[in-house]
Short mmCIF file of C-alpha atoms and ligand atoms in Angstrom, two decimals:
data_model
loop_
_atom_site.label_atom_id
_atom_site.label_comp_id
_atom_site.label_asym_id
_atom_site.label_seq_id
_atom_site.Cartn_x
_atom_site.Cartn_y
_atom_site.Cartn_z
CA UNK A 9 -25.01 5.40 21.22
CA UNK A 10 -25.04 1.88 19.82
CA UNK A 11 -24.00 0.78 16.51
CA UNK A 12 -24.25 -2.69 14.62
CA UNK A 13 -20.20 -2.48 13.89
CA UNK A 14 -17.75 -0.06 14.91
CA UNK A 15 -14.81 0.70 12.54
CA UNK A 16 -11.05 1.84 13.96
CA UNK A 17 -9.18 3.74 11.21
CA UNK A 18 -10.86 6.28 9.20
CA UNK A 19 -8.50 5.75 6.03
CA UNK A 20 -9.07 3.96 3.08
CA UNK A 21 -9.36 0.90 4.26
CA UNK A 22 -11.86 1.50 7.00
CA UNK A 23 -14.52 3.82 5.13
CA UNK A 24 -14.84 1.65 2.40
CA UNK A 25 -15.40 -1.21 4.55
CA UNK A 26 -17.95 0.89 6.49
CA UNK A 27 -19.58 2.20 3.35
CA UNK A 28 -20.32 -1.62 2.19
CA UNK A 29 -21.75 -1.71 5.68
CA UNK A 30 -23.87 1.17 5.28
CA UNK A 31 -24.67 0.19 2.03
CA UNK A 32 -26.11 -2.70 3.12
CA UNK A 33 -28.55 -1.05 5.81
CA UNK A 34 -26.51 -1.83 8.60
CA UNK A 35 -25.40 0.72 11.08
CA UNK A 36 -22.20 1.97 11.23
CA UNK A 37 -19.24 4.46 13.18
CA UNK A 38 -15.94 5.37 11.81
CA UNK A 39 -13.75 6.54 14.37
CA UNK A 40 -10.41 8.35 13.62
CA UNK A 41 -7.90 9.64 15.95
CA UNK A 42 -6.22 12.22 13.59
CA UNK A 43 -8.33 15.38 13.60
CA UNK A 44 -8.71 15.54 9.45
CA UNK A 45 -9.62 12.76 7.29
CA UNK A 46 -6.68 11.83 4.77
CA UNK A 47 -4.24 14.45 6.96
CA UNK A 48 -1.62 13.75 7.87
CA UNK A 49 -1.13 12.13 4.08
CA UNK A 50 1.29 9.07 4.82
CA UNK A 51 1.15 8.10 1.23
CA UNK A 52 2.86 8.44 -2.13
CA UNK A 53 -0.71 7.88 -3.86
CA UNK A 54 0.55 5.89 -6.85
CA UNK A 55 -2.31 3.28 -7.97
CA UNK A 56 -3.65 2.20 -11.78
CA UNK A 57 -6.92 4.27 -12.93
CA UNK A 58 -8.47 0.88 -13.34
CA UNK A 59 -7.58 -0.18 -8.90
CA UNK A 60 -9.13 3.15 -7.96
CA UNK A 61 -12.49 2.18 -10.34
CA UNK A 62 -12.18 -1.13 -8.76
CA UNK A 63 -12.66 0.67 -5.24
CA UNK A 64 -15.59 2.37 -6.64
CA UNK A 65 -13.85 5.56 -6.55
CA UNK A 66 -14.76 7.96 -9.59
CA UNK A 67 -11.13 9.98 -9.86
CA UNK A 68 -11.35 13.94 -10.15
CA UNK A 69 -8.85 16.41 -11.04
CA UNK A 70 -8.81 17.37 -8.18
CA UNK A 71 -7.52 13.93 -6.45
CA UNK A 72 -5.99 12.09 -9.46
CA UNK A 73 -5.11 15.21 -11.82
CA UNK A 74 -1.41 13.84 -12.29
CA UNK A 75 -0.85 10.82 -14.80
CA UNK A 76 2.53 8.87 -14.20
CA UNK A 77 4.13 8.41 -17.99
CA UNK A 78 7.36 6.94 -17.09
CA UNK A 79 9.33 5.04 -14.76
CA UNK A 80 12.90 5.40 -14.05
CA UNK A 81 14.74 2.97 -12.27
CA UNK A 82 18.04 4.09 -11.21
CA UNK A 83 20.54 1.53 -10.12
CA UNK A 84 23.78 2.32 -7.02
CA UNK A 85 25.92 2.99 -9.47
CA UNK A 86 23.84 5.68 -11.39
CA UNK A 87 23.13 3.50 -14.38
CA UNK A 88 19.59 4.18 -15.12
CA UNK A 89 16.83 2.58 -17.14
CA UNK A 90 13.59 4.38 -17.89
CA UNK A 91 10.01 2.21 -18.09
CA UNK A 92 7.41 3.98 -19.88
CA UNK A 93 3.70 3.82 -18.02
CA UNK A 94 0.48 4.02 -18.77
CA UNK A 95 -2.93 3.91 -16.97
CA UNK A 96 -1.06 4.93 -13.40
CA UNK A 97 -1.78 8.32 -11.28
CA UNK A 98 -0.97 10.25 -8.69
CA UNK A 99 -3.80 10.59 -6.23
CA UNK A 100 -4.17 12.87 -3.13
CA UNK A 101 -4.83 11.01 -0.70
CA UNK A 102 -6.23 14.19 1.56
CA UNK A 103 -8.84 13.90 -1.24
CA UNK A 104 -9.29 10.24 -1.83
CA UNK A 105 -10.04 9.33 1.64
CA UNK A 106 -12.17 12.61 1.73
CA UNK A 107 -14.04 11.41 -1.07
CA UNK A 108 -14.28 7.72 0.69
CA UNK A 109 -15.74 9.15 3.57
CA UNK A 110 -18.16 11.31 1.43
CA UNK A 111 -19.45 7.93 -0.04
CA UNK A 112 -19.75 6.01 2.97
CA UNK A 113 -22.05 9.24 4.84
CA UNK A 114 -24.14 9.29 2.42
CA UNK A 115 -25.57 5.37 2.20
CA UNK A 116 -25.56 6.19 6.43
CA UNK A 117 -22.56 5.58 8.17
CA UNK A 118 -21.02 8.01 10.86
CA UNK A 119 -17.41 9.11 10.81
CA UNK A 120 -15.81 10.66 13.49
CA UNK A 121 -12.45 12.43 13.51
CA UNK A 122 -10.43 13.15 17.09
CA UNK A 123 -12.12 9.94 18.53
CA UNK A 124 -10.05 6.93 19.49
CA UNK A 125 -10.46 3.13 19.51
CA UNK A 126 -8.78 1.40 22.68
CA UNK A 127 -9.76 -1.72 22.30
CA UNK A 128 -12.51 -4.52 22.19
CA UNK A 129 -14.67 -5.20 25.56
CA UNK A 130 -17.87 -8.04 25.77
CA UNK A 131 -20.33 -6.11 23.97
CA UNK A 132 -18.74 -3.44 22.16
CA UNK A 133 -16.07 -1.07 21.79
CA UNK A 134 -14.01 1.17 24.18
CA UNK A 135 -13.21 4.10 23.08
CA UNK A 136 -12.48 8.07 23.72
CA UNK A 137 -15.85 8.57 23.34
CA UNK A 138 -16.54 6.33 25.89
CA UNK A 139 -18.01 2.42 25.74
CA UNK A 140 -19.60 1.71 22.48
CA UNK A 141 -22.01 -1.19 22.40
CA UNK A 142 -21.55 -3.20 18.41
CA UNK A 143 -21.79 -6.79 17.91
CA UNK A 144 -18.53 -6.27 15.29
CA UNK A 145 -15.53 -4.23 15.87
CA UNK A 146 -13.58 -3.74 12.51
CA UNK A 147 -9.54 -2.50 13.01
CA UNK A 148 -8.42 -0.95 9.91
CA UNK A 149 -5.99 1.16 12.29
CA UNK A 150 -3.12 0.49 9.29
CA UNK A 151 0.55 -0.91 9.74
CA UNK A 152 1.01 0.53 12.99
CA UNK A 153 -1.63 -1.88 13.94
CA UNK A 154 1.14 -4.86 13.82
CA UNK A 155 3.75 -6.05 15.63
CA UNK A 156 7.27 -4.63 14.81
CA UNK A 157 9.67 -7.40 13.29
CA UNK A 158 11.78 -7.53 10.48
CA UNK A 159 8.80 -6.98 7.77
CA UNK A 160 8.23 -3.53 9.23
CA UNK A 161 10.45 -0.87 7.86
CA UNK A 162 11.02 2.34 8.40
CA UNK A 163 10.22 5.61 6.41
CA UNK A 164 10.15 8.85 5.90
CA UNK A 165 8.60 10.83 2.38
CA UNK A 166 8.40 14.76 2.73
CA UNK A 167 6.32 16.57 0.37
CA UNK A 168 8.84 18.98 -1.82
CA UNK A 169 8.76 21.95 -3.89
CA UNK A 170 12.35 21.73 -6.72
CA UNK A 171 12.25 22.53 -10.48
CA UNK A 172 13.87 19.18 -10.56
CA UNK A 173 11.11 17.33 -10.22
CA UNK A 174 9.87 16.93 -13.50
CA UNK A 175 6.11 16.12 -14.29
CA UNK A 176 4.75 12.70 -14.74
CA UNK A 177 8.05 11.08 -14.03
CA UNK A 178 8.75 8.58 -11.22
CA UNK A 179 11.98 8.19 -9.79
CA UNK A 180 12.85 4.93 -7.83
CA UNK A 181 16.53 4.59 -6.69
CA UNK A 182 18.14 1.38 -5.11
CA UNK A 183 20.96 1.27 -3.16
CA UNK A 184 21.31 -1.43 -0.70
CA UNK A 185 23.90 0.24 1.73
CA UNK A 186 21.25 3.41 2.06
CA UNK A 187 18.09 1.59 1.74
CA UNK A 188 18.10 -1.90 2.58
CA UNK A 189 15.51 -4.02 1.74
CA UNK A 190 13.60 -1.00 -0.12
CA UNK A 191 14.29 2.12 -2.13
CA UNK A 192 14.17 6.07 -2.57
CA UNK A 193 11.42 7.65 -4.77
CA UNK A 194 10.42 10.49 -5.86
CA UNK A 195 6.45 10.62 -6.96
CA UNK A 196 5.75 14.01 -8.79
CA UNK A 197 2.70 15.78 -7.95
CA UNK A 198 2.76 17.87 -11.07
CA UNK A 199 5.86 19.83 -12.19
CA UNK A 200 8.30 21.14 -9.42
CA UNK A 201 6.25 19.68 -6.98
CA UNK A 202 6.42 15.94 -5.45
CA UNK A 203 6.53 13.57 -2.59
CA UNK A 204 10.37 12.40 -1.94
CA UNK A 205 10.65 9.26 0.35
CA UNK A 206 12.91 6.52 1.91
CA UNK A 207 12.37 3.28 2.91
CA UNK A 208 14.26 0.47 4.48
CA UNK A 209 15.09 -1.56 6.92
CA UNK A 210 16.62 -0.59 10.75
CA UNK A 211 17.33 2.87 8.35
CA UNK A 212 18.04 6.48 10.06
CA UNK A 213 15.10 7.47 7.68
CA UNK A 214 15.00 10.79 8.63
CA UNK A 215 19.10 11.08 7.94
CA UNK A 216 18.76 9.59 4.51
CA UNK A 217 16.23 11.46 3.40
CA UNK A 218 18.19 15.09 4.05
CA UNK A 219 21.22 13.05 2.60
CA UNK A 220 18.91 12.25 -0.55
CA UNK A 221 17.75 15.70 -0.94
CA UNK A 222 20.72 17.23 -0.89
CA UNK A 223 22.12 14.94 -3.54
CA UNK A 224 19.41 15.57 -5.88
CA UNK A 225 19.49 19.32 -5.59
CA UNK A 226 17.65 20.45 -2.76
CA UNK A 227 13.88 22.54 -2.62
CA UNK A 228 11.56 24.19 -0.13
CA UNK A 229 9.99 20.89 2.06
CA UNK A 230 6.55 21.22 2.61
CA UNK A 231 5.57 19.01 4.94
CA UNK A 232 7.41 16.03 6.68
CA UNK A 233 5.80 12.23 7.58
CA UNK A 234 7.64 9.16 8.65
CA UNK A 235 5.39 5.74 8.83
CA UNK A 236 5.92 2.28 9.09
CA UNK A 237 5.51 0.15 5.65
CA UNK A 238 4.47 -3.57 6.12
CA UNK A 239 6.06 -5.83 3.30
CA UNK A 240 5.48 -9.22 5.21
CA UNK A 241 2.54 -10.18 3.59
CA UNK A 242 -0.85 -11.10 4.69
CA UNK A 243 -1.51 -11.90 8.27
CA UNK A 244 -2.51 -15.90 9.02
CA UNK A 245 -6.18 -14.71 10.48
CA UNK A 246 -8.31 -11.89 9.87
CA UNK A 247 -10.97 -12.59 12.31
CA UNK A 248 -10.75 -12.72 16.13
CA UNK A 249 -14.05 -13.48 17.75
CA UNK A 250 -16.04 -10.54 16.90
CA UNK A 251 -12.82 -8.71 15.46
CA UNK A 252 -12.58 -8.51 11.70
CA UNK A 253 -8.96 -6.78 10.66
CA UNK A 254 -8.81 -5.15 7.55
CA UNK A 255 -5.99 -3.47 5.52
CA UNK A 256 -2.59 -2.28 6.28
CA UNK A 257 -3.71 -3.78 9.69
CA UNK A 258 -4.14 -7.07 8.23
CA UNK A 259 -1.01 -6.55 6.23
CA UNK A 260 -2.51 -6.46 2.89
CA UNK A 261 -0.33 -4.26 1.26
CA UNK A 262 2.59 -4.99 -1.76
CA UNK A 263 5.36 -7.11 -0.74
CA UNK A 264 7.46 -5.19 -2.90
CA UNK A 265 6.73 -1.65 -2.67
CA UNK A 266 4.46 -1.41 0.45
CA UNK A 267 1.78 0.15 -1.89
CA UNK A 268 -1.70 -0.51 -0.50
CA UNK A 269 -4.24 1.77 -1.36
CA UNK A 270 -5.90 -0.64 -3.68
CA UNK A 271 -5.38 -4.15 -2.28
CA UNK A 272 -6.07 -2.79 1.43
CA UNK A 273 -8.75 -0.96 -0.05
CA UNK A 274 -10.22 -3.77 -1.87
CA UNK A 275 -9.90 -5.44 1.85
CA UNK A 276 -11.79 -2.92 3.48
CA UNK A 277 -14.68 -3.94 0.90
CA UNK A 278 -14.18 -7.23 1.29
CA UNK A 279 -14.47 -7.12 4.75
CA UNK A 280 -17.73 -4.43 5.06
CA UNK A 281 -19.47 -7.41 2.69
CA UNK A 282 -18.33 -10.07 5.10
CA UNK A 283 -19.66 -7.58 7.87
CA UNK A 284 -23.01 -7.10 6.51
CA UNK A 285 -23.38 -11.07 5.73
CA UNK A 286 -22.89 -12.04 9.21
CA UNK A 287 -24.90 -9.29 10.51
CA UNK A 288 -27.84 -10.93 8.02
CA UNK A 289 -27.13 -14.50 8.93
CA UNK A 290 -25.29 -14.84 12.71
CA UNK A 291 -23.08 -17.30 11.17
CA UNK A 292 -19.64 -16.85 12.31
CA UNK A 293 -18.28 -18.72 9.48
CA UNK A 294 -19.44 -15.45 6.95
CA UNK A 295 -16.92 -12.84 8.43
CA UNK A 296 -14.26 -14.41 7.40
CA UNK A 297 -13.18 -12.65 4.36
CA UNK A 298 -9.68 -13.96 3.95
CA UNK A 299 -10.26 -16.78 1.40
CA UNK A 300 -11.94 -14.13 -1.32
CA UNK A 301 -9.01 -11.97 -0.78
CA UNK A 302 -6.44 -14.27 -1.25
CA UNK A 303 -8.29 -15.44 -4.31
CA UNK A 304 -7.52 -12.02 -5.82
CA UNK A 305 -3.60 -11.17 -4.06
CA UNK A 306 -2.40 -14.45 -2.61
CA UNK A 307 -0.51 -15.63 -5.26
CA UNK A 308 0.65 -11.84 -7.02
CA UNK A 309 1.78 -11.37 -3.35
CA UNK A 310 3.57 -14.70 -2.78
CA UNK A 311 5.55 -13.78 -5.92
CA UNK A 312 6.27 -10.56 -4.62
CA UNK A 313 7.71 -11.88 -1.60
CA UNK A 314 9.88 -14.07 -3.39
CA UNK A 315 11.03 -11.01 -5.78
CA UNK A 316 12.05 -9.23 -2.36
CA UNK A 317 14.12 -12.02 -1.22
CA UNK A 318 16.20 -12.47 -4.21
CA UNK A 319 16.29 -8.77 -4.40
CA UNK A 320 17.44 -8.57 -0.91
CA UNK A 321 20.22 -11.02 -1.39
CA UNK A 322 21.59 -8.72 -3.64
CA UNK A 323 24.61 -6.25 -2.83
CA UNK A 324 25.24 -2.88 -4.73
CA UNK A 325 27.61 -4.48 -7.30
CA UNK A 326 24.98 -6.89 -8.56
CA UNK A 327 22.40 -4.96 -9.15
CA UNK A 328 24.42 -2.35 -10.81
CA UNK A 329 24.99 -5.71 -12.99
CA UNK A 330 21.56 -6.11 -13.74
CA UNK A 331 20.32 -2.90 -14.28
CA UNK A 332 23.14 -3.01 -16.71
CA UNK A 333 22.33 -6.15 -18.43
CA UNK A 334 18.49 -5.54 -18.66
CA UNK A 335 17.73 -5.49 -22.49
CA UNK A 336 15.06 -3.50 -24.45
CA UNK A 337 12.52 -6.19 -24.87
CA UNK A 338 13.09 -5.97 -20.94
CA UNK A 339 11.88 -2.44 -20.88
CA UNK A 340 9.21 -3.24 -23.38
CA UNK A 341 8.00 -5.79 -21.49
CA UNK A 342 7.69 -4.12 -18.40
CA UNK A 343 5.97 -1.37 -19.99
CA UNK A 344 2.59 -3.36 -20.48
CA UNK A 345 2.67 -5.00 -17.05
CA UNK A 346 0.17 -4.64 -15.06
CA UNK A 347 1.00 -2.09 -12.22
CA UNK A 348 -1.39 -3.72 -9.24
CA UNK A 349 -0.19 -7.13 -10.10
CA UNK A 350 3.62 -6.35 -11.06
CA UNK A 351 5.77 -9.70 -9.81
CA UNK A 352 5.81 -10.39 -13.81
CA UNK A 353 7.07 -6.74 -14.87
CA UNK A 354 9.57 -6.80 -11.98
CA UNK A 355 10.60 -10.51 -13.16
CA UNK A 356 10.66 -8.94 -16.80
CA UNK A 357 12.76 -5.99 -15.99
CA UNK A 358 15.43 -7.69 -13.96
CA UNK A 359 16.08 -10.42 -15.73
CA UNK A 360 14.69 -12.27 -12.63
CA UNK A 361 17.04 -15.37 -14.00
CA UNK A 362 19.96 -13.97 -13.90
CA UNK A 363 19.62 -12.50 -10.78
CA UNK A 364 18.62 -15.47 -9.10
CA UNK A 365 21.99 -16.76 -10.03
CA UNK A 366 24.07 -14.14 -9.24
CA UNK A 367 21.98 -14.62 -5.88
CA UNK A 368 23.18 -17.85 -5.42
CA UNK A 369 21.26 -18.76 -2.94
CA UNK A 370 17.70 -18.70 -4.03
CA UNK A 371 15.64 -22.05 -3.08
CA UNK A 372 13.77 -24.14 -6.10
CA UNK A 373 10.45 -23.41 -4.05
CA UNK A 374 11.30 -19.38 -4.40
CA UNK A 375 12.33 -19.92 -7.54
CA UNK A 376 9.21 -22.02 -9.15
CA UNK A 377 6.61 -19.43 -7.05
CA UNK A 378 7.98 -16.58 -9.08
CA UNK A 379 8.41 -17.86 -12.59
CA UNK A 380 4.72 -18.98 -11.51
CA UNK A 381 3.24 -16.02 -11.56
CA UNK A 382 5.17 -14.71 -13.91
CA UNK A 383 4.23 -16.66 -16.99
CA UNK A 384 0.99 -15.69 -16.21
CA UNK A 385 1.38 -11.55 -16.78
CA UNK A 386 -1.58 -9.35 -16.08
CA UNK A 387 -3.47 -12.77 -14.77
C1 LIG B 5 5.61 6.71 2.90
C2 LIG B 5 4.54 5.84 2.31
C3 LIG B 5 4.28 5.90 0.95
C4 LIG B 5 3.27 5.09 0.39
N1 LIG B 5 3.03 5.17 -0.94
C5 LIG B 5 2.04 4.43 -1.49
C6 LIG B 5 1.74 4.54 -2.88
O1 LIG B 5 2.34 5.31 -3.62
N2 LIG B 5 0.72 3.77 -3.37
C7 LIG B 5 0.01 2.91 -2.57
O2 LIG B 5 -0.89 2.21 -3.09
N3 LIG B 5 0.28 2.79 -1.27
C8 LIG B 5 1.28 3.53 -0.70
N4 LIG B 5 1.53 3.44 0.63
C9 LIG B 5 0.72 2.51 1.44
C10 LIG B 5 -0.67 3.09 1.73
O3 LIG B 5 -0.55 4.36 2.31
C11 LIG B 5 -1.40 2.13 2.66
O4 LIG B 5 -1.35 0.82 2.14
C12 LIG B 5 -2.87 2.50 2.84
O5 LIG B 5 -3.01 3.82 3.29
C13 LIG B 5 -3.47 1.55 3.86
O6 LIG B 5 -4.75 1.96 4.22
P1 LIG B 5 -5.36 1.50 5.59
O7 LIG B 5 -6.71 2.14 5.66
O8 LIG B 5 -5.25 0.05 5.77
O9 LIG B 5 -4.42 2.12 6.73
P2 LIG B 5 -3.88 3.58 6.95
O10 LIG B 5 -3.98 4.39 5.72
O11 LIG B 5 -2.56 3.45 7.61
O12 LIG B 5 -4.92 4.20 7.99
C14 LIG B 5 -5.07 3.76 9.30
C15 LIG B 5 -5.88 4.84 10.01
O13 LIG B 5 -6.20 4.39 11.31
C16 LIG B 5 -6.06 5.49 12.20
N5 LIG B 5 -5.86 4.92 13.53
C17 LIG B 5 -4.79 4.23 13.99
N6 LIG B 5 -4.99 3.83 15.25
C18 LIG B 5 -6.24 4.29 15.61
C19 LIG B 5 -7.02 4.18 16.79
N7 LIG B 5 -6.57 3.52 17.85
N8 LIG B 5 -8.24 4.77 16.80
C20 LIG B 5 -8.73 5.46 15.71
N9 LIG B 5 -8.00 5.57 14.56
C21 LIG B 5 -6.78 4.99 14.51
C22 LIG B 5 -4.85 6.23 11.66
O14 LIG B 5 -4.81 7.56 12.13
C23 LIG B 5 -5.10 6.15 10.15
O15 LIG B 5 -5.88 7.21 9.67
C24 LIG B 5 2.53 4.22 1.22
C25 LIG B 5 2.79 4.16 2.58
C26 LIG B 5 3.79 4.96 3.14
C27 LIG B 5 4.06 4.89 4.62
#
């Protein structure tokens, strides 16, 4: 057994990456320690039509069959303000990353489930399979990848069955003293049927999340997941030596909401290209992916950062304030944001100004990098 590159993680970001590879005539092995593709699904699967054509992914009924039409943002207090969407799904990701791994078998790579990466060795890849010999080793083993800190929070989303989960509509509740640093949601995956999670930081996630069903009425659980969600931004290196991190692992995802299907995604086919260049040329210098993927999210996800901090400044009473203050051009305006890049919309809907001042603290720098971005919607 010897491959050209050997990826760890068989999710999205590591099977599009290996399909570039593949693509490109290179040889390549996905391995995966869960024993199902896209199972356990550690995922709310929210992403824009237009992200999951951008991943080359052609959405069926049977993965994207949901549309998200509305948005509603509900503040501590239980003020609420509903955003209407458009061009947003619900994808299953049991089928997306099915359908990945589908794509990247049939330009050649091999993907295997139950099989573990343990790390790099000269000349390959060790693994439960035993020692693999690649000249590239690609981790795209997702957030778990990285070390804990205060960037990593905690979560928990189980998949429900409750008549008051009502189709299309997204639910995203803040509360500081339950959640901080993040949120409760509620993604429907048609009607009476939905993924209900919490997020936060140093959070009893599993406690808040019976606490949160209970409050909103109960309903048969499905199926329970807790993960860790990255919202520290992009990693300072992406290569190693022969290592090329992609993904969650290379903490690509949103800054705001943790979502990463699409720019971890886009990273794993950023980083297969990178792959398949240096595996044409030997130059060292052509794995590294990082600029061209920063020249698509850096500055969206500098913004975003700077959204969480003056969000996280923020105590129960003054966002209750601002959801209360936010007008309808607001709402309007948020409506024809652009989901993947969304630092304007959040700015929009928030009244980003105001809240900076009832902040108080917010630095000119933080200030200047999200008014930035933000006069520049849908850029
Ligand atoms: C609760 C929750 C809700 C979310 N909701 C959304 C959402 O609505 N929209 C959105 O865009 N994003 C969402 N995300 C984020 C999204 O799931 C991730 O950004 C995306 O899945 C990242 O893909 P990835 O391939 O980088 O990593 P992952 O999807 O985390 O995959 C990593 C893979 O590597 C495997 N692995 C780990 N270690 C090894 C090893 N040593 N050997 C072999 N395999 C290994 C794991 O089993 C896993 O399959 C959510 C995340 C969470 C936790």
């Amino acid at each position: 057994m010897e491959y050209d590159v050997v990826v760890a993680g068989g999710s999205i970001a590591g099977l599009l990456c290996a399909r570039e590879i593949a693509a490109a005539g290179h040889s390549v092995l996905v391995l995966e320690q869960d024993h199902e593709i896209g199972t356990p699904q550690h995922c709310g699967g929210m992403l824009s039509r237009r992200a999951l054509e951008r991943l080359g992914i052609v959405p069926s009924v049977d993965m994207a069959g949901n549309a998200v039409t509305s948005a509603v943002l509900v503040a501590p207090g239980g003020r609420s303000v509903t955003v209407k969407s458009g061009g947003v799904l619900e994808v299953d990701r049991r089928a997306l990353d099915k359908y990945a791994a589908a794509q990247a078998q049939r330009v050649g790579a091999t993907v295997r489930v139950g099989a573990t990466f343990r790390g790099a060795h000269e000349g390959g890849a060790r693994t439960s399979m035993g020692d693999i010999p690649c000249r590239v080793i690609v981790d795209a083993r997702g957030a778990a990848a990285l070390a804990p800190g205060p960037d990593m929070l905690v979560s928990a989303q189980y998949e429900v069955q409750a008549a008051w989960i009502r189709r299309g509509r997204v639910v995203v509740m803040l509360d500081q003293a339950k959640y901080p640093g993040f949120f409760a949601w509620v993604i429907p995956s048609g009607a009476g049927r939905g993924k209900v999670g919490v997020a936060g930081r140093r959070i009893n996630a599993q406690a808040e999340m019976e606490g949160l069903l209970s409050r909103l009425g109960g309903g048969s659980v499905l199926r329970k997941i807790a993960a860790p969600i990255w919202v520290g931004g992009p990693i300072g290196r992406f290569v190693q030596g022969n290592v090329v991190v992609a993904g969650d692992a290379a903490g690509q995802s949103k800054p705001t909401t943790g979502g990463g299907i699409y720019s971890s995604g886009t990273g794993g086919m950023l980083a297969g290209r990178a792959v398949s260049k240096y595996l044409e040329t030997g130059e060292a210098a052509d794995l590294d992916y990082r600029p061209t993927w920063m020249d698509i999210f850096g500055r969206e996800f500098e913004a975003q950062r700077a959204a969480r901090r003056i969000l996280e400044r923020l105590d129960n009473g003054a966002i209750d304030g601002m959801v209360e203050s936010i007008r309808p051009q607001d709402v309007r305006a948020a409506s024809v944001g652009d989901f993947d890049f969304h630092a304007g919309s959040i700015l929009s809907l928030l009244g980003m100004r105001g809240a900076a001042k009832m902040a108080g603290a917010i630095t000119a720098s933080e200030m200047r990098r999200l008014l930035g971005r933000a006069r520049r919607p849908g850029a």
